[in-house]
Amino acid sequence: MPGTRTHCPYCALQCAMMLNPSPTDADAVTVAGRDFPTNRGGLCKKGWTAAELLVSPDRVLEPLLRQPDGSFEPASWSDALDLVAAKLRGTRAEHGADAVGVFGGGGLTNEKAYQLGKFTRVALGSSRIDYNGRFCMSSAAAAGNRAFGLDRGLPFRVHDLDTADTILILGSNVAQTMPPFIGHLEGARAAGGLVVVDPRRTATARLTDNGAGMHVQPTPGSDLVLLLGLTHLVIAKKLTDQHYLHARTTGFDAVRRSVNQWWPTRVQEHTGVPVWQLRELARRLAAGAARGQATGNGTYILTGRGVEQHVDGTDTATAAINLSLVLGLVGTTHSGYGTLTGQGNGQGGREHGQKCDQLPGYRKISDPAARAHVAGVWSVDPDSLPGVGLPAVELLGALGEPGGIRCLLVHGSNVVVSAPNANRVRAALKTLDFLVVADFFFSETAVLADVVLPVTQWAEEEGTMTSLEGRVIRRRLAVAAPEGVRSELWIWQELARRLDSASTFSAEAGEVFDELCRASAGGLADYSGLSYELLDSEEPAFWPYPAGSTGTPRLFLDRFAHPDGRAHLVAVQARRLGAPAQVDGTLTLITGRLLEHYQSGTQTRRVRELADAQPEARLQLHPATAEQLGIIDEAWVEVSNDRGTVRCRAQVSTDIRFDTVFLPFHFAGDQRANLLTDDETDPVSGMPEFKKTTVRVRALVEAGAHV
Ligand SMILES: Nc1nc2c(c(=O)[nH]1)N[C@H]1C(S)=C(S)[C@@H](COP(=O)(O)OP(=O)(O)OC[C@H]3O[C@@H](n4cnc5c(=O)[nH]c(N)nc54)[C@H](O)[C@@H]3O)O[C@H]1N2
Ligand SMILES: Nc1nc2c(c(=O)[nH]1)N[C@H]1C(S)=C(S)[C@@H](COP(=O)(O)OP(=O)(O)OC[C@H]3O[C@@H](n4cnc5c(=O)[nH]c(N)nc54)[C@H](O)[C@@H]3O)O[C@H]1N2
Ligand code: SF4
Ligand SMILES: [Mo]
C-alpha cells in the first residue's frame, strides 16, 4: 500500500511527512520525514512520535455522559447529540442565544474553524465564540493589522530567510519550538548576523555563540523599551531609510517624537541591556539593511510569544514593526518583519470566523458589506447574524455570570491548563449548567464536562491547514478512525439539523472548503482561487489567492493593504515601567515551552518517549538565586502568589537571569504554570499576560535534607 503525504499534527511549521503502513500492525502507520521547503525532510521528536497517539489506549472511543453521581457512562451518538441539542435549545429559550458560548482552537483545520464560526452564528445564533489563538497570536495580529492593514504571520516564505545577512529574533525559542526552522537561520548565523533577545540563554540563544552573533538578555517585559531605544538610535544616527519612509509609509514624525526620550542610558536602566550592546545592535541592523539593498541578502526581524504575550504585547509588536519600517525592511524582495505563528493552523484558524469579531476571509462582523456577502453564501438574512462577541479571557470570565454564559462547547483547547488564572477558570467551568468538550483524550477540561464527544485525529480526517508562512496545505486521511469516533464536521451537521438551522452544514471537508473559498472571496484572506485539486498538485499556495491569480508568496511588494497603500507607523509608549522585581524578595516568572511537550500536554504527555524525557515541570532558576533561597538542583520548591501555588522540582541553571524564574506550561494538577498567571489583558488584542508574573519561591525542604 502506498504511503500518504501529509503534515505534522502539531506546530505551525507544519513539517511535511509521509505516513506509511506499519509492517507489523495492520491498523497502524509509521512516520517518515518528507522533503518540503520548510522542513527539508526534518522533523522534531514530537513529529516522529505523532502516530503513536492514533493507537493510544487512552483514546476516548464513545460519547460519554456524566451521571448524577459524577461518573461517566457511555452513550450512543444519537442519545448524546439529542441531549446536547435539547440543552442548547433549553438554554437559548430560557436565557437567550448568547447564553451559549463556544471556545475553539488554532489546531482545527480551516474547514473546522470556518464551520465552527458558521455553526455558532447561524445554528446557535450566538455572538459568543472565541478561541485559544487569543492566547497566542492576537497581539501580533492586531499589530500587523494596524500597521499593514493585513495579518499574515510571515509575509514572506520561510526559505527566503536562507540567504539573510542579519536576523533579529525577539522572544522566540525556535530551536525548541520549531527545530527544523533553525536550518533557515544557518546563513545569517554563518555570516555572524544572528541576534537573539531572550531573558534566558535558550538553545536558540546559544546559536549565536559562533563569535559574531549576539544574545541580548533583557529583563522580562522590557522589550518595548528596548525597541523604542533601538528606533531612537537608528533615527539619531541618521540610519533610517528616508526614501522608503517617504514613498511607502505614514506616521514617521509621530514615531520620531515618541522615541525621543529613549536615549541609551535610560534604556539600559529599564531593560538591563548595556549601552554598548544597544549601540552595536542598532549599528548592525542598519548596516545589514543597507548591505541588503546592494547584495539582496536581507535583514529580518522576527517576534515570538516572549514579546507578544504581555499586556503591552500589541504595542511591543508595533514597536518591532516600527523599527523594521524605519530601516525600510518590509514589502521588499529581500528583507522583512514577521511573527512566528504557533499552532498547527494558528494562521488559518484566525482567518475564517473563530474570532469574536470576525467573519470568513478575515472580514469584520461589524461591516455591513461583509455581513451581506457571507449571509449570501450561507443563505440567511444578514440581520439574523449576531454582532461582536467576547474575546477569550472575557468569554471565560462570563461563564456562570448573570447575563453571561450558561452552556459552553469546547472544540480544540484545554483551558483548565492553558488559560491564565487557572483556578478561576476551573471554578467558572464548574458553575456552568452544561459543558460539552470534544476531544480525542480525557483532557483536564474534558474531565469537567457533562458530555465528552470523541473526535477524529489528524490522520483520520481530510482538510487544510495554513502554515506560518501563509501557505495552504493538505491534511490527508491515512487511517480509518476507530469505530466510535466522529468528525466535528459531522457533529455540527447533526446538531444543526436538530436545532432546525436555517442553513445547511456539510460533513464533507472538500465541500466545506469550497464553501469557505466562496465565503472568503473578496476578503483580506481570499482563498477563492484554491481547491483541493490545486492543493493536491502540491503547487505552492500562499494567500491571498483570489480566483484567477497564482497566490502571493511575498506580500506588500507594491502596496500595503490599507486603502492608502502605505504602511502605518503607529507611535506607542511604554506605560508599564514598574519597579524591578526582587525589591521585596519577589522574582519574575516567565512561562513557555519545552521541546518535548506540546501546549497543555494532552497529547504529548501520553507519548512514552516524550513523557520519559520530560516527566514533570521544573522551575528554572539561577544558582545565585537558588543559593540565596537555600535551594539545590532537583529539590522541591513552592512557587506562589495571590492566585495560586505550584509545587515542582528546581532546575538550577546559569541560563537564566538571576531575577527571573521559568516554568513550562505543559503540566497538569498543581504543576500548572497558569495557577500563577494573571488574567489581565492587553487592551487592544485581549492577550493575557503569560510572560511576566510576580512570584515568591521557597524551598519545600531544607537544601540537602533529603540527599
Ligand atoms: N515544543 C513545542 N513547540 C511548540 C509549541 C509547544 O507547546 N511545544 N507550541 C507552538 C505554539 S502554539 C506556539 S505559540 C509557539 C511558541 O513558540 P515560542 O515563542 O518560541 O515559545 P515560548 O517558549 O512560549 O517563548 C519563547 C521565549 O520567550 C522568552 N521570553 C519570555 N518572556 C520574555 C520577554 O519578556 N522578553 C523576551 N524577549 N523573551 C521572553 C522565553 O524565555 C522563551 O524562551 O511554539 C509552537 N511550537
Ligand atoms: N502560561 C502560559 N500559558 C499559555 C501559553 C504560554 O506560553 N504560557 N501559551 C498559550 C498559547 S500560545 C497557546 S496556543 C495555548 C494553547 O493551549 P490549548 O488551547 O490548551 O492547546 P492544546 O493543548 O493544543 O489543546 C488542544 C486540545 O484539543 C485537542 N485537540 C487537538 N486537535 C483537536 C481537534 O481537531 N478537535 C478537537 N475537538 N480537539 C482537538 C487536544 O487533544 C487538546 O486536549 O496555550 C496558551 N497558554
Ligand atoms: S517542528 Fe512542529 S511541525 Fe515540525 S515535526 Fe516538530 S512539532 Fe511537527
Ligand atoms: Mo500558541
Coordinates of C-alpha atoms in Angstrom, one line a residue, residues 365-583:
I365 CA -18.6 41.0 11.6
S366 CA -19.4 44.7 12.2
D367 CA -19.0 45.6 8.5
P368 CA -22.4 45.6 6.7
A369 CA -20.9 44.6 3.3
A370 CA -19.1 41.7 4.9
R371 CA -22.3 40.5 6.6
A372 CA -24.2 40.8 3.4
H373 CA -21.7 38.8 1.4
V374 CA -21.3 36.0 4.0
A375 CA -25.0 35.8 4.7
G376 CA -25.5 35.3 1.0
V377 CA -23.2 32.3 0.9
W378 CA -24.9 30.9 4.0
S379 CA -28.4 31.7 2.5
V380 CA -29.5 33.6 5.6
D381 CA -30.8 37.1 6.3
P382 CA -27.8 39.4 7.2
D383 CA -29.8 40.8 10.0
S384 CA -30.0 37.4 11.6
L385 CA -26.2 37.3 12.1
P386 CA -25.2 38.3 15.7
G387 CA -22.7 41.1 16.3
V388 CA -19.3 41.2 18.0
G389 CA -18.9 38.7 20.9
L390 CA -16.3 38.5 23.7
P391 CA -12.6 37.8 23.4
A392 CA -11.4 34.6 25.1
V393 CA -10.5 35.9 28.5
E394 CA -13.7 37.9 28.8
L395 CA -15.7 34.9 27.4
L396 CA -14.2 32.7 30.2
G397 CA -14.9 35.5 32.7
A398 CA -18.6 35.4 31.6
L399 CA -19.1 31.8 32.5
G400 CA -21.9 31.4 35.0
E401 CA -22.2 35.2 35.5
P402 CA -25.6 37.0 35.4
G403 CA -26.3 37.7 31.7
G404 CA -23.3 35.5 30.9
I405 CA -22.8 32.0 29.5
R406 CA -24.7 29.0 30.9
C407 CA -23.7 26.4 28.4
L408 CA -20.2 26.1 26.7
L409 CA -19.0 24.0 23.8
V410 CA -15.2 23.4 23.7
H411 CA -13.5 22.3 20.5
G412 CA -9.7 22.1 20.5
S413 CA -8.5 23.7 23.7
N414 CA -7.6 22.5 27.2
V415 CA -8.4 25.7 29.1
V416 CA -8.0 24.3 32.5
V417 CA -4.3 24.0 31.8
S418 CA -3.7 26.7 29.2
A419 CA -5.8 29.7 30.2
P420 CA -4.5 32.3 32.6
N421 CA -5.5 32.3 36.2
A422 CA -6.4 28.6 36.0
N423 CA -8.0 28.3 39.4
R424 CA -10.6 30.9 38.4
V425 CA -11.2 29.2 35.0
R426 CA -11.7 25.8 36.7
A427 CA -14.1 27.3 39.2
A428 CA -16.0 29.2 36.5
L429 CA -16.4 26.0 34.4
K430 CA -18.0 24.3 37.4
T431 CA -20.7 27.0 37.6
L432 CA -22.0 26.2 34.1
D433 CA -25.3 24.5 33.6
F434 CA -23.8 22.4 30.8
L435 CA -20.3 21.8 29.4
V436 CA -19.6 19.9 26.2
V437 CA -16.0 19.0 25.3
A438 CA -15.0 17.5 22.0
D439 CA -11.6 15.9 22.2
F440 CA -9.8 12.6 21.5
F441 CA -8.5 12.3 25.0
F442 CA -9.7 13.0 28.5
S443 CA -8.1 16.4 28.8
E444 CA -8.2 18.2 32.2
T445 CA -11.1 20.2 30.7
A446 CA -12.9 17.2 29.4
V447 CA -12.8 15.7 33.0
L448 CA -15.2 18.6 34.0
A449 CA -17.6 18.1 31.1
D450 CA -21.2 16.9 31.2
V451 CA -20.8 15.4 27.7
V452 CA -17.5 14.3 26.1
L453 CA -17.7 13.9 22.3
P454 CA -14.8 11.7 20.9
V455 CA -13.5 13.1 17.6
T456 CA -11.1 12.1 14.8
Q457 CA -7.4 12.9 15.0
W458 CA -5.4 14.4 12.2
A459 CA -4.5 11.3 10.2
E460 CA -8.1 10.2 10.3
E461 CA -9.6 13.3 8.5
E462 CA -9.3 15.4 5.4
G463 CA -8.7 19.1 5.5
T464 CA -6.4 22.0 5.0
M465 CA -4.1 23.9 7.3
T466 CA -2.4 27.3 6.7
S467 CA 1.1 27.3 7.9
L468 CA 3.2 30.1 9.5
E469 CA 4.2 31.4 6.0
G470 CA 0.6 31.7 4.8
R471 CA 0.9 28.5 2.7
V472 CA -2.3 26.5 2.5
I473 CA -1.5 22.8 2.6
R474 CA -3.5 19.5 2.7
R475 CA -4.0 17.3 5.6
R476 CA -5.0 13.8 4.3
L477 CA -6.8 10.8 5.7
A478 CA -4.3 8.0 6.2
V479 CA -6.0 5.6 8.6
A480 CA -9.6 4.7 9.3
A481 CA -10.9 6.3 12.5
P482 CA -11.9 4.0 15.4
E483 CA -15.5 2.9 15.1
G484 CA -17.0 5.1 17.9
V485 CA -15.4 8.5 17.0
R486 CA -16.8 11.1 14.6
S487 CA -15.5 14.1 12.8
E488 CA -16.6 17.5 14.1
L489 CA -18.0 18.4 10.7
W490 CA -20.4 15.5 11.1
I491 CA -21.2 16.6 14.7
W492 CA -22.1 20.1 13.7
Q493 CA -24.2 18.9 10.8
E494 CA -26.1 16.6 13.2
L495 CA -26.6 19.3 15.8
A496 CA -27.6 22.0 13.3
R497 CA -30.2 19.6 11.9
R498 CA -31.6 19.0 15.4
L499 CA -31.7 22.8 16.0
D500 CA -33.6 23.4 12.8
S501 CA -30.8 25.6 11.5
A502 CA -31.7 28.0 8.7
S503 CA -28.5 27.0 6.7
T504 CA -27.1 23.6 5.8
F505 CA -23.9 22.2 7.1
S506 CA -21.9 19.7 5.0
A507 CA -19.9 16.9 6.7
E508 CA -17.6 16.6 3.7
A509 CA -14.3 18.5 4.2
G510 CA -14.0 19.2 0.4
E511 CA -17.4 20.7 0.2
V512 CA -16.8 22.8 3.3
F513 CA -13.5 24.0 1.8
D514 CA -15.3 25.1 -1.5
E515 CA -17.9 27.0 0.6
L516 CA -15.1 28.6 2.7
C517 CA -13.4 29.7 -0.6
R518 CA -16.6 31.4 -1.7
A519 CA -17.2 33.0 1.6
S520 CA -13.6 34.3 1.7
A521 CA -13.8 35.8 -1.9
G522 CA -13.0 39.5 -1.8
G523 CA -11.9 39.4 1.8
L524 CA -8.4 40.0 3.0
A525 CA -7.7 36.3 3.4
D526 CA -9.0 35.4 0.0
Y527 CA -8.9 31.7 -0.8
S528 CA -11.3 31.8 -3.7
G529 CA -8.7 30.6 -6.3
L530 CA -7.9 27.5 -4.3
S531 CA -9.4 24.0 -4.5
Y532 CA -8.4 20.5 -3.2
E533 CA -7.4 19.7 -6.8
L534 CA -4.9 22.5 -6.9
L535 CA -3.6 21.8 -3.4
D536 CA -3.2 18.1 -4.2
S537 CA -1.0 19.0 -7.1
E538 CA 1.4 20.5 -4.4
E539 CA 1.6 23.8 -6.3
P540 CA 2.7 26.4 -3.7
A541 CA -0.5 28.1 -2.5
F542 CA 0.1 31.3 -0.5
W543 CA -2.9 33.5 0.3
P544 CA -4.3 35.9 -0.8
Y545 CA -5.2 33.6 -3.6
P546 CA -8.1 35.2 -5.5
A547 CA -9.7 33.3 -8.3
G548 CA -7.6 33.7 -11.4
S549 CA -4.4 34.5 -9.5
T550 CA -1.4 32.3 -8.6
G551 CA -1.1 33.4 -5.0
T552 CA 1.1 35.7 -3.0
P553 CA 4.4 34.3 -1.7
R554 CA 5.7 37.7 -0.7
L555 CA 3.2 40.3 0.4
F556 CA 3.3 44.1 0.1
L557 CA 5.8 44.3 -2.7
D558 CA 3.8 47.1 -4.4
R559 CA 1.4 48.3 -1.8
F560 CA 0.3 47.6 1.8
A561 CA -3.3 46.6 2.5
H562 CA -4.5 49.9 3.9
P563 CA -6.7 51.9 1.5
D564 CA -3.8 54.4 1.1
G565 CA -1.5 51.6 0.1
R566 CA 1.0 52.6 2.8
A567 CA 2.4 51.0 6.0
H568 CA 1.3 53.0 9.0
L569 CA 3.8 53.7 11.7
V570 CA 1.9 53.9 15.0
A571 CA 3.6 55.8 17.8
V572 CA 3.5 53.7 21.0
Q573 CA 4.6 54.4 24.6
A574 CA 6.0 52.3 27.4
R575 CA 3.4 52.7 30.1
R576 CA 4.4 49.9 32.4
L577 CA 7.8 50.7 33.8
G578 CA 7.1 49.5 37.3
A579 CA 9.7 48.7 40.0
P580 CA 12.1 45.9 39.1
A581 CA 11.3 42.5 40.7
Q582 CA 13.3 41.3 43.7
V583 CA 12.9 44.6 45.7

